[in-house]
mmCIF file of C-alpha atoms and ligand atoms in Angstrom:
data_model
loop_
_atom_site.group_PDB
_atom_site.id
_atom_site.type_symbol
_atom_site.label_atom_id
_atom_site.label_comp_id
_atom_site.label_asym_id
_atom_site.label_seq_id
_atom_site.Cartn_x
_atom_site.Cartn_y
_atom_site.Cartn_z
ATOM 1 C CA MET A 1 89.155 111.107 59.183
ATOM 2 C CA GLN A 2 91.027 107.851 58.950
ATOM 3 C CA PRO A 3 91.317 105.824 62.371
ATOM 4 C CA ILE A 4 95.085 105.731 63.500
ATOM 5 C CA ARG A 5 96.178 102.115 62.501
ATOM 6 C CA LEU A 6 97.634 100.450 65.545
ATOM 7 C CA GLY A 7 100.041 97.520 66.208
ATOM 8 C CA LEU A 8 100.296 96.263 69.874
ATOM 9 C CA VAL A 9 103.290 94.144 70.944
ATOM 10 C CA GLY A 10 102.769 91.849 74.135
ATOM 11 C CA TYR A 11 99.411 90.535 74.231
ATOM 12 C CA GLY A 12 99.515 89.559 77.831
ATOM 13 C CA LYS A 13 97.499 90.397 81.006
ATOM 14 C CA ILE A 14 97.453 94.010 80.788
ATOM 15 C CA ALA A 15 96.975 94.220 76.674
ATOM 16 C CA GLN A 16 93.754 91.746 77.371
ATOM 17 C CA ASP A 17 92.340 93.384 80.435
ATOM 18 C CA GLN A 18 92.805 97.092 79.449
ATOM 19 C CA HIS A 19 94.323 98.052 76.286
ATOM 20 C CA VAL A 20 92.561 95.755 73.644
ATOM 21 C CA PRO A 21 89.051 96.979 75.323
ATOM 22 C CA ALA A 22 90.234 100.818 75.348
ATOM 23 C CA ILE A 23 91.147 100.569 71.436
ATOM 24 C CA LYS A 24 87.895 99.176 70.399
ATOM 25 C CA ALA A 25 86.009 101.537 72.303
ATOM 26 C CA ASN A 26 88.015 104.437 70.573
ATOM 27 C CA SER A 27 86.871 105.146 67.055
ATOM 28 C CA GLY A 28 90.099 107.071 66.516
ATOM 29 C CA PHE A 29 92.123 103.581 66.735
ATOM 30 C CA GLN A 30 92.081 100.409 64.490
ATOM 31 C CA LEU A 31 94.101 97.671 65.980
ATOM 32 C CA VAL A 32 95.401 95.973 62.651
ATOM 33 C CA ALA A 33 98.157 93.670 64.000
ATOM 34 C CA VAL A 34 99.715 92.039 67.145
ATOM 35 C CA ALA A 35 103.033 90.617 67.848
ATOM 36 C CA THR A 36 103.193 88.196 70.955
ATOM 37 C CA GLN A 37 105.039 85.489 72.090
ATOM 38 C CA GLY A 38 101.550 83.807 74.169
ATOM 39 C CA LYS A 39 98.409 83.329 72.969
ATOM 40 C CA PRO A 40 97.420 85.413 69.619
ATOM 41 C CA CYS A 41 94.935 88.245 69.600
ATOM 42 C CA ALA A 42 91.839 87.110 67.830
ATOM 43 C CA GLY A 43 90.063 89.452 64.849
ATOM 44 C CA VAL A 44 93.638 90.576 63.857
ATOM 45 C CA GLU A 45 96.858 89.429 62.230
ATOM 46 C CA ASN A 46 99.442 88.051 64.815
ATOM 47 C CA PHE A 47 103.156 87.818 64.361
ATOM 48 C CA GLN A 48 105.807 86.398 66.367
ATOM 49 C CA SER A 49 107.965 89.325 66.748
ATOM 50 C CA LEU A 50 107.520 93.144 65.797
ATOM 51 C CA THR A 51 110.354 92.784 63.109
ATOM 52 C CA GLU A 52 107.865 90.481 61.414
ATOM 53 C CA LEU A 53 105.217 92.721 61.970
ATOM 54 C CA LEU A 54 106.660 95.819 60.450
ATOM 55 C CA ALA A 55 108.269 93.613 57.815
ATOM 56 C CA ASN A 56 105.054 91.325 56.557
ATOM 57 C CA GLY A 57 102.054 93.042 58.373
ATOM 58 C CA PRO A 58 99.390 95.445 57.570
ATOM 59 C CA ALA A 59 100.728 99.183 57.441
ATOM 60 C CA VAL A 60 100.748 100.503 60.964
ATOM 61 C CA ASP A 61 100.900 104.083 62.020
ATOM 62 C CA ALA A 62 101.467 103.534 65.876
ATOM 63 C CA ILE A 63 102.522 100.738 68.002
ATOM 64 C CA ALA A 64 101.479 100.122 71.708
ATOM 65 C CA PHE A 65 104.045 98.239 73.737
ATOM 66 C CA CYS A 66 102.843 95.914 76.469
ATOM 67 C CA THR A 67 105.791 93.661 77.065
ATOM 68 C CA PRO A 68 107.832 93.263 80.342
ATOM 69 C CA PRO A 69 110.160 96.096 80.902
ATOM 70 C CA GLN A 70 113.124 93.857 80.315
ATOM 71 C CA GLY A 71 114.033 93.975 76.480
ATOM 72 C CA ARG A 72 111.322 96.575 75.815
ATOM 73 C CA PHE A 73 114.013 99.313 74.813
ATOM 74 C CA ALA A 74 115.405 97.600 71.930
ATOM 75 C CA LEU A 75 111.475 97.094 70.742
ATOM 76 C CA VAL A 76 110.637 100.647 70.995
ATOM 77 C CA GLN A 77 113.908 101.825 69.411
ATOM 78 C CA GLU A 78 112.586 99.518 66.470
ATOM 79 C CA ALA A 79 109.448 101.076 66.069
ATOM 80 C CA LEU A 80 110.564 104.627 66.495
ATOM 81 C CA ALA A 81 113.249 104.019 63.976
ATOM 82 C CA ALA A 82 110.593 102.715 61.791
ATOM 83 C CA GLY A 83 109.024 106.132 61.980
ATOM 84 C CA LYS A 84 106.003 105.059 64.262
ATOM 85 C CA HIS A 85 104.150 106.739 66.882
ATOM 86 C CA VAL A 86 104.412 104.811 70.396
ATOM 87 C CA LEU A 87 102.604 104.255 73.578
ATOM 88 C CA VAL A 88 104.841 102.653 76.218
ATOM 89 C CA GLU A 89 103.390 100.792 79.263
ATOM 90 C CA LYS A 90 105.072 101.467 82.357
ATOM 91 C CA PRO A 91 107.666 101.556 83.762
ATOM 92 C CA PRO A 92 108.738 102.741 79.984
ATOM 93 C CA CYS A 93 112.123 100.547 80.197
ATOM 94 C CA ALA A 94 114.132 98.408 82.579
ATOM 95 C CA THR A 95 116.641 101.588 83.341
ATOM 96 C CA LEU A 96 116.507 105.322 83.715
ATOM 97 C CA GLY A 97 119.380 105.453 80.977
ATOM 98 C CA GLU A 98 116.990 103.504 78.416
ATOM 99 C CA ALA A 99 114.162 105.874 79.216
ATOM 100 C CA LEU A 100 116.222 108.885 78.614
ATOM 101 C CA ALA A 101 117.539 107.454 75.162
ATOM 102 C CA LEU A 102 113.885 106.848 73.933
ATOM 103 C CA VAL A 103 113.144 110.588 74.936
ATOM 104 C CA ASP A 104 115.883 111.489 72.598
ATOM 105 C CA GLN A 105 115.103 109.154 69.886
ATOM 106 C CA ALA A 106 111.608 110.195 69.853
ATOM 107 C CA GLN A 107 112.205 113.803 69.316
ATOM 108 C CA ALA A 108 114.898 113.170 66.596
ATOM 109 C CA GLN A 109 112.267 110.976 64.982
ATOM 110 C CA GLY A 110 109.550 113.611 64.911
ATOM 111 C CA VAL A 111 106.969 111.041 65.950
ATOM 112 C CA SER A 112 104.587 111.114 69.240
ATOM 113 C CA ALA A 113 105.487 109.257 71.878
ATOM 114 C CA LEU A 114 103.601 108.571 75.530
ATOM 115 C CA PHE A 115 105.156 107.086 78.437
ATOM 116 C CA ALA A 116 101.778 105.898 79.628
ATOM 117 C CA TRP A 117 101.642 106.145 83.322
ATOM 118 C CA HIS A 118 98.224 104.880 83.671
ATOM 119 C CA SER A 119 97.551 105.641 87.103
ATOM 120 C CA ARG A 120 97.727 109.464 86.368
ATOM 121 C CA TYR A 121 94.692 108.876 84.489
ATOM 122 C CA ALA A 122 92.601 107.972 87.344
ATOM 123 C CA PRO A 123 89.126 109.504 87.853
ATOM 124 C CA GLY A 124 90.284 111.760 91.035
ATOM 125 C CA ILE A 125 93.632 112.843 89.856
ATOM 126 C CA GLU A 126 93.210 116.120 88.228
ATOM 127 C CA ALA A 127 90.744 117.402 90.655
ATOM 128 C CA ALA A 128 93.191 116.470 93.440
ATOM 129 C CA ARG A 129 95.907 118.299 91.708
ATOM 130 C CA ASP A 130 93.662 121.132 91.395
ATOM 131 C CA TRP A 131 92.955 121.369 95.083
ATOM 132 C CA LEU A 132 96.282 120.821 96.332
ATOM 133 C CA ALA A 133 97.791 123.423 93.901
ATOM 134 C CA SER A 134 96.594 126.305 96.399
ATOM 135 C CA ARG A 135 97.244 124.515 99.734
ATOM 136 C CA THR A 136 99.963 124.518 102.154
ATOM 137 C CA LEU A 137 101.344 120.927 102.152
ATOM 138 C CA GLN A 138 102.845 119.618 105.336
ATOM 139 C CA SER A 139 103.248 115.612 104.653
ATOM 140 C CA VAL A 140 102.270 112.782 102.137
ATOM 141 C CA GLN A 141 101.528 109.168 103.267
ATOM 142 C CA ILE A 142 101.631 106.602 100.193
ATOM 143 C CA ASP A 143 100.063 103.133 100.997
ATOM 144 C CA TRP A 144 100.132 100.895 97.965
ATOM 145 C CA LYS A 145 99.618 97.370 98.683
ATOM 146 C CA GLU A 146 98.495 94.523 96.538
ATOM 147 C CA ASP A 147 98.452 90.692 95.688
ATOM 148 C CA VAL A 148 101.117 89.816 93.143
ATOM 149 C CA ARG A 149 99.556 86.440 92.684
ATOM 150 C CA LYS A 150 96.073 88.304 91.831
ATOM 151 C CA TRP A 151 97.676 90.886 89.353
ATOM 152 C CA HIS A 152 100.866 89.220 87.860
ATOM 153 C CA PRO A 153 99.844 85.369 88.086
ATOM 154 C CA GLY A 154 102.889 83.233 86.925
ATOM 155 C CA GLN A 155 105.198 86.317 85.894
ATOM 156 C CA THR A 156 108.478 85.536 86.551
ATOM 157 C CA TRP A 157 109.925 88.403 84.887
ATOM 158 C CA ILE A 158 108.668 90.828 87.723
ATOM 159 C CA TRP A 159 110.817 88.814 90.281
ATOM 160 C CA GLN A 160 114.099 89.134 87.842
ATOM 161 C CA PRO A 161 116.212 92.281 87.342
ATOM 162 C CA GLY A 162 114.524 95.115 85.718
ATOM 163 C CA GLY A 163 111.263 93.507 86.747
ATOM 164 C CA LEU A 164 111.101 96.019 89.681
ATOM 165 C CA GLY A 165 108.991 93.709 92.048
ATOM 166 C CA VAL A 166 106.849 95.688 94.265
ATOM 167 C CA PHE A 167 108.043 98.695 92.514
ATOM 168 C CA ASP A 168 106.158 97.790 89.547
ATOM 169 C CA PRO A 169 102.814 98.525 90.964
ATOM 170 C CA GLY A 170 104.534 100.860 93.372
ATOM 171 C CA ILE A 171 105.864 103.405 90.539
ATOM 172 C CA ASN A 172 102.080 103.959 89.980
ATOM 173 C CA ALA A 173 101.811 105.568 93.383
ATOM 174 C CA LEU A 174 104.722 107.560 92.709
ATOM 175 C CA SER A 175 103.634 108.705 89.213
ATOM 176 C CA ILE A 176 100.635 109.926 90.982
ATOM 177 C CA VAL A 177 102.637 111.873 93.565
ATOM 178 C CA THR A 178 104.908 113.445 90.968
ATOM 179 C CA HIS A 179 102.059 114.525 88.901
ATOM 180 C CA LEU A 180 100.477 116.026 92.183
ATOM 181 C CA LEU A 181 103.548 117.778 93.465
ATOM 182 C CA ALA A 182 104.758 120.928 92.397
ATOM 183 C CA LEU A 183 108.433 120.650 93.254
ATOM 184 C CA PRO A 184 110.654 117.479 92.216
ATOM 185 C CA LEU A 185 111.200 114.940 95.062
ATOM 186 C CA PHE A 186 114.286 113.096 96.496
ATOM 187 C CA VAL A 187 114.716 109.842 98.056
ATOM 188 C CA GLU A 188 116.361 110.246 101.341
ATOM 189 C CA ALA A 189 116.172 106.755 102.656
ATOM 190 C CA ALA A 190 114.567 103.229 101.593
ATOM 191 C CA GLU A 191 114.633 99.410 102.952
ATOM 192 C CA LEU A 192 113.843 96.887 100.140
ATOM 193 C CA ARG A 193 112.850 93.817 101.312
ATOM 194 C CA VAL A 194 113.766 90.932 99.201
ATOM 195 C CA PRO A 195 112.883 87.552 99.266
ATOM 196 C CA ASN A 196 115.916 85.139 99.220
ATOM 197 C CA ASN A 197 114.764 83.340 95.821
ATOM 198 C CA CYS A 198 113.882 86.622 94.040
ATOM 199 C CA GLN A 199 116.196 89.536 92.439
ATOM 200 C CA SER A 200 113.728 92.224 93.278
ATOM 201 C CA PRO A 201 112.019 93.286 96.481
ATOM 202 C CA ILE A 202 108.725 92.210 97.576
ATOM 203 C CA ALA A 203 108.034 95.344 100.308
ATOM 204 C CA ALA A 204 109.768 98.617 100.536
ATOM 205 C CA SER A 205 109.633 101.572 102.615
ATOM 206 C CA ILE A 206 110.633 104.813 101.289
ATOM 207 C CA LYS A 207 111.374 108.138 102.894
ATOM 208 C CA MET A 208 111.247 111.063 100.321
ATOM 209 C CA SER A 209 111.447 114.845 100.421
ATOM 210 C CA ASP A 210 111.420 117.833 98.089
ATOM 211 C CA ALA A 211 113.409 121.440 98.352
ATOM 212 C CA ARG A 212 110.732 122.325 100.983
ATOM 213 C CA HIS A 213 111.305 119.602 103.412
ATOM 214 C CA LEU A 214 108.202 118.066 102.712
ATOM 215 C CA ASP A 215 107.688 114.560 104.361
ATOM 216 C CA VAL A 216 106.583 111.847 102.204
ATOM 217 C CA ARG A 217 106.532 108.304 103.357
ATOM 218 C CA ALA A 218 105.660 105.326 100.979
ATOM 219 C CA GLU A 219 104.825 101.555 102.006
ATOM 220 C CA PHE A 220 104.847 99.116 99.085
ATOM 221 C CA ASP A 221 103.745 95.715 99.734
ATOM 222 C CA PHE A 222 103.263 92.787 96.784
ATOM 223 C CA ASP A 223 102.254 90.187 99.420
ATOM 224 C CA HIS A 224 99.102 91.978 100.666
ATOM 225 C CA GLY A 225 95.792 90.610 101.076
ATOM 226 C CA HIS A 226 93.123 89.745 98.370
ATOM 227 C CA ASP A 227 91.801 93.436 99.169
ATOM 228 C CA GLU A 228 93.970 96.030 97.727
ATOM 229 C CA LEU A 229 95.159 99.303 99.719
ATOM 230 C CA TRP A 230 96.125 101.770 97.098
ATOM 231 C CA SER A 231 95.692 105.248 99.048
ATOM 232 C CA ILE A 232 97.757 108.487 99.107
ATOM 233 C CA GLU A 233 96.857 111.033 102.085
ATOM 234 C CA VAL A 234 98.170 114.390 102.042
ATOM 235 C CA ARG A 235 97.963 116.739 105.107
ATOM 236 C CA CYS A 236 97.737 120.458 104.525
ATOM 237 C CA ALA A 237 97.442 123.430 106.669
ATOM 238 C CA GLU A 238 93.836 123.827 105.286
ATOM 239 C CA GLY A 239 92.730 119.984 105.349
ATOM 240 C CA VAL A 240 93.403 116.533 104.299
ATOM 241 C CA LEU A 241 93.149 115.285 100.940
ATOM 242 C CA ARG A 242 92.550 111.233 100.302
ATOM 243 C CA LEU A 243 93.088 109.352 97.240
ATOM 244 C CA ASP A 244 91.946 105.719 97.431
ATOM 245 C CA ASN A 245 91.529 102.864 95.106
ATOM 246 C CA GLY A 246 94.326 104.024 93.057
ATOM 247 C CA GLY A 247 93.231 107.414 92.442
ATOM 248 C CA ALA A 248 89.515 106.389 91.453
ATOM 249 C CA LEU A 249 88.098 107.896 94.785
ATOM 250 C CA LEU A 250 88.998 111.389 96.537
ATOM 251 C CA SER A 251 87.850 112.791 99.450
ATOM 252 C CA ILE A 252 88.556 115.927 101.187
ATOM 253 C CA ASP A 253 88.500 116.259 105.046
ATOM 254 C CA GLY A 254 86.185 113.138 104.772
ATOM 255 C CA VAL A 255 83.515 114.184 102.214
ATOM 256 C CA ARG A 256 83.568 112.285 98.800
ATOM 257 C CA GLN A 257 84.144 114.720 95.779
ATOM 258 C CA THR A 258 82.733 114.284 92.343
ATOM 259 C CA VAL A 259 85.375 112.997 90.157
ATOM 260 C CA SER A 260 85.785 111.978 86.183
ATOM 261 C CA GLU A 261 83.666 109.391 84.863
ATOM 262 C CA GLU A 262 86.262 108.133 82.401
ATOM 263 C CA GLY A 263 88.268 104.716 83.054
ATOM 264 C CA GLU A 264 91.997 104.971 83.004
ATOM 265 C CA TYR A 265 92.999 103.429 79.859
ATOM 266 C CA ALA A 266 90.108 105.086 77.960
ATOM 267 C CA ALA A 267 91.748 108.497 78.801
ATOM 268 C CA VAL A 268 95.314 107.056 78.065
ATOM 269 C CA TYR A 269 94.347 106.520 74.520
ATOM 270 C CA ARG A 270 92.373 109.469 74.324
ATOM 271 C CA HIS A 271 95.549 111.333 75.264
ATOM 272 C CA PHE A 272 97.500 109.443 72.929
ATOM 273 C CA GLN A 273 95.354 110.319 69.991
ATOM 274 C CA GLN A 274 95.684 114.295 71.167
ATOM 275 C CA LEU A 275 99.409 113.999 70.805
ATOM 276 C CA ILE A 276 99.321 112.517 67.747
ATOM 277 C CA GLY A 277 97.138 115.075 66.353
ATOM 278 C CA ALA A 278 99.253 117.787 67.902
ATOM 279 C CA LYS A 279 102.431 116.126 66.562
ATOM 280 C CA ALA A 280 103.632 116.114 70.229
ATOM 281 C CA SER A 281 104.780 113.868 73.085
ATOM 282 C CA ASP A 282 104.295 113.275 76.690
ATOM 283 C CA LEU A 283 107.592 111.491 78.085
ATOM 284 C CA ASP A 284 108.170 111.882 82.052
ATOM 285 C CA VAL A 285 110.531 109.707 83.576
ATOM 286 C CA GLN A 286 110.425 111.251 86.882
ATOM 287 C CA PRO A 287 108.545 107.977 88.418
ATOM 288 C CA LEU A 288 111.312 105.774 87.257
ATOM 289 C CA ARG A 289 114.151 108.203 88.826
ATOM 290 C CA LEU A 290 112.470 107.664 92.018
ATOM 291 C CA VAL A 291 112.531 103.979 91.502
ATOM 292 C CA ALA A 292 116.052 103.910 90.544
ATOM 293 C CA ASP A 293 117.250 106.295 93.449
ATOM 294 C CA SER A 294 115.311 103.874 95.879
ATOM 295 C CA PHE A 295 117.617 101.349 94.513
ATOM 296 C CA PHE A 296 120.806 103.104 94.960
ATOM 297 C CA VAL A 297 120.275 104.333 98.445
ATOM 298 C CA GLY A 298 117.866 101.603 99.686
ATOM 299 C CA SER A 299 119.273 99.225 102.388
ATOM 300 C CA ARG A 300 118.446 95.505 101.400
ATOM 301 C CA VAL A 301 116.624 93.074 103.880
ATOM 302 C CA ALA A 302 116.501 89.451 102.925
ATOM 303 C CA VAL A 303 113.169 87.731 103.846
ATOM 304 C CA GLU A 304 111.587 84.969 103.458
ATOM 305 C CA ALA A 305 111.423 83.046 99.740
ATOM 306 C CA PHE A 306 108.553 83.828 97.437
ATOM 307 C CA TYR A 307 106.508 81.340 95.879
ATOM 308 C CA ASP A 308 103.792 82.087 93.324
HETATM 309 N N1 NAI B 1 99.364 93.091 85.373
HETATM 310 C C1 NAI B 1 98.657 94.107 85.591
HETATM 311 O O1 NAI B 1 97.711 94.263 86.331
HETATM 312 C C2 NAI B 1 99.503 95.401 85.123
HETATM 313 C C3 NAI B 1 100.486 95.480 84.081
HETATM 314 N N2 NAI B 1 100.951 96.700 83.653
HETATM 315 C C4 NAI B 1 102.601 96.691 82.960
HETATM 316 O O2 NAI B 1 101.879 96.051 81.839
HETATM 317 C C5 NAI B 1 103.432 95.573 81.308
HETATM 318 C C6 NAI B 1 102.991 93.854 80.944
HETATM 319 O O3 NAI B 1 102.574 93.615 82.085
HETATM 320 P P1 NAI B 1 101.586 92.175 82.095
HETATM 321 O O4 NAI B 1 100.624 92.327 80.976
HETATM 322 O O5 NAI B 1 101.190 91.849 83.304
HETATM 323 O O6 NAI B 1 102.859 90.982 81.559
HETATM 324 P P2 NAI B 1 102.445 89.474 80.879
HETATM 325 O O7 NAI B 1 103.626 88.759 81.316
HETATM 326 O O8 NAI B 1 101.151 89.020 81.171
HETATM 327 O O9 NAI B 1 102.577 89.988 79.421
HETATM 328 C C7 NAI B 1 103.814 90.229 78.716
HETATM 329 C C8 NAI B 1 103.301 89.932 77.269
HETATM 330 O O10 NAI B 1 104.551 90.161 76.364
HETATM 331 C C9 NAI B 1 104.857 89.041 75.501
HETATM 332 N N3 NAI B 1 106.100 89.518 75.165
HETATM 333 C C10 NAI B 1 107.153 89.195 75.937
HETATM 334 N N4 NAI B 1 108.286 89.612 75.108
HETATM 335 C C11 NAI B 1 107.906 89.721 73.794
HETATM 336 C C12 NAI B 1 108.470 90.189 72.800
HETATM 337 N N5 NAI B 1 109.972 90.232 72.655
HETATM 338 N N6 NAI B 1 107.941 90.725 71.587
HETATM 339 C C13 NAI B 1 106.409 90.010 71.774
HETATM 340 N N7 NAI B 1 105.722 89.937 72.484
HETATM 341 C C14 NAI B 1 106.504 89.762 73.885
HETATM 342 C C15 NAI B 1 104.632 87.718 76.240
HETATM 343 O O11 NAI B 1 104.597 86.771 75.571
HETATM 344 C C16 NAI B 1 103.517 88.364 77.179
HETATM 345 O O12 NAI B 1 102.171 87.790 76.386
HETATM 346 C C17 NAI B 1 104.281 95.641 82.587
HETATM 347 O O13 NAI B 1 105.125 96.623 82.131
HETATM 348 C C18 NAI B 1 103.147 96.014 83.715
HETATM 349 O O14 NAI B 1 104.123 96.894 84.556
HETATM 350 C C19 NAI B 1 100.427 98.052 83.663
HETATM 351 C C20 NAI B 1 99.101 97.851 84.334
HETATM 352 C C21 NAI B 1 98.637 96.818 84.989
HETATM 353 O O1 LIG B 2 100.826 99.064 86.876
HETATM 354 C C1 LIG B 2 100.375 97.882 87.531
HETATM 355 O O2 LIG B 2 98.803 98.334 88.262
HETATM 356 C C2 LIG B 2 98.798 97.057 89.151
HETATM 357 C C3 LIG B 2 97.124 96.775 89.260
HETATM 358 O O3 LIG B 2 97.127 95.913 87.907
HETATM 359 C C4 LIG B 2 96.305 97.647 89.730
HETATM 360 O O4 LIG B 2 96.071 98.595 88.254
HETATM 361 C C5 LIG B 2 99.771 95.994 88.837
HETATM 362 O O5 LIG B 2 100.286 95.390 89.664
HETATM 363 C C6 LIG B 2 100.875 96.936 88.023
HETATM 364 O O6 LIG B 2 101.523 95.965 86.978
#
């Protein structure tokens, strides 16, 4: 079977760290062209824009998007209009409206599309979801804290409108929790702590609940120490489930559980390949809705300026 000919737009940090290695390790894909505004990708044809890639580049079946969320909507629209399958990094767009429009356009075009919530593919997530399915949940505590200087060095877009600030990593925790829980979550209150030289928060506290009044709390921090804290604790009547290291580690009542050995991005691309084969799509906007609602109801607290 011929490999899926893949173009990639936005050869930046995550494309270099995760996407290109995962593509190269999956014989179902062949990376044939890159469109980027930064350094070129070795070994493939490079273009300054998606438009140029589509017009003058090699034939592609699918496009992976690793650009910042601002401006990504028009790029994905262009690929869909050209009949390409699309894999879109999180968050899918800068606004919920854009994401919903992409859902409709992908369906109308009859191509496969994936909003790639990469943290949902962490090794412990499916085992955690299976365990929780038959338990009586009482509360959820999310602590998602990392150093923006480590994970987004020099990236000014993240502090601009649409860049989400600390919700850029925090949305990963929301993508896990919305995958683990059976009922939709609602934002009851939020506090967004915004540096006085930024347009998006550096830290946030969020209180959420569901129709059964489950108590879900989240603490996000982008100015954390070098050792990340990416943990989710679910207290149930039957015991306590913890996901640590972004979902790579799962423990139940303090006992470490056996989890998948597949990495996040290997699983993301395997899923994309399966969707294309099945002429299907996977386009969940719930994590982005929770971020939007946090911005709607969140109180703003000005904090000291942030400098990279
Ligand atoms: N940095 C990280 O650790 C992770 C980032 N992500 C997500 O991946 C996305 C990108 O993040 P990073 O790679 O860190 O950002 P980045 O700033 O390192 O890379 C973005 C790339 O897109 C290119 N670009 C921007 N506009 C373009 C356009 N119109 N056409 C072609 N290329 C364009 C830039 O030249 C740059 O190379 C974000 O949505 C982020 O949330 C996901 C997982 C981890
Ligand atoms: O999606 C993201 O993941 C984190 C970090 O790379 C851990 O995976 C990053 O801040 C955010 O963009």
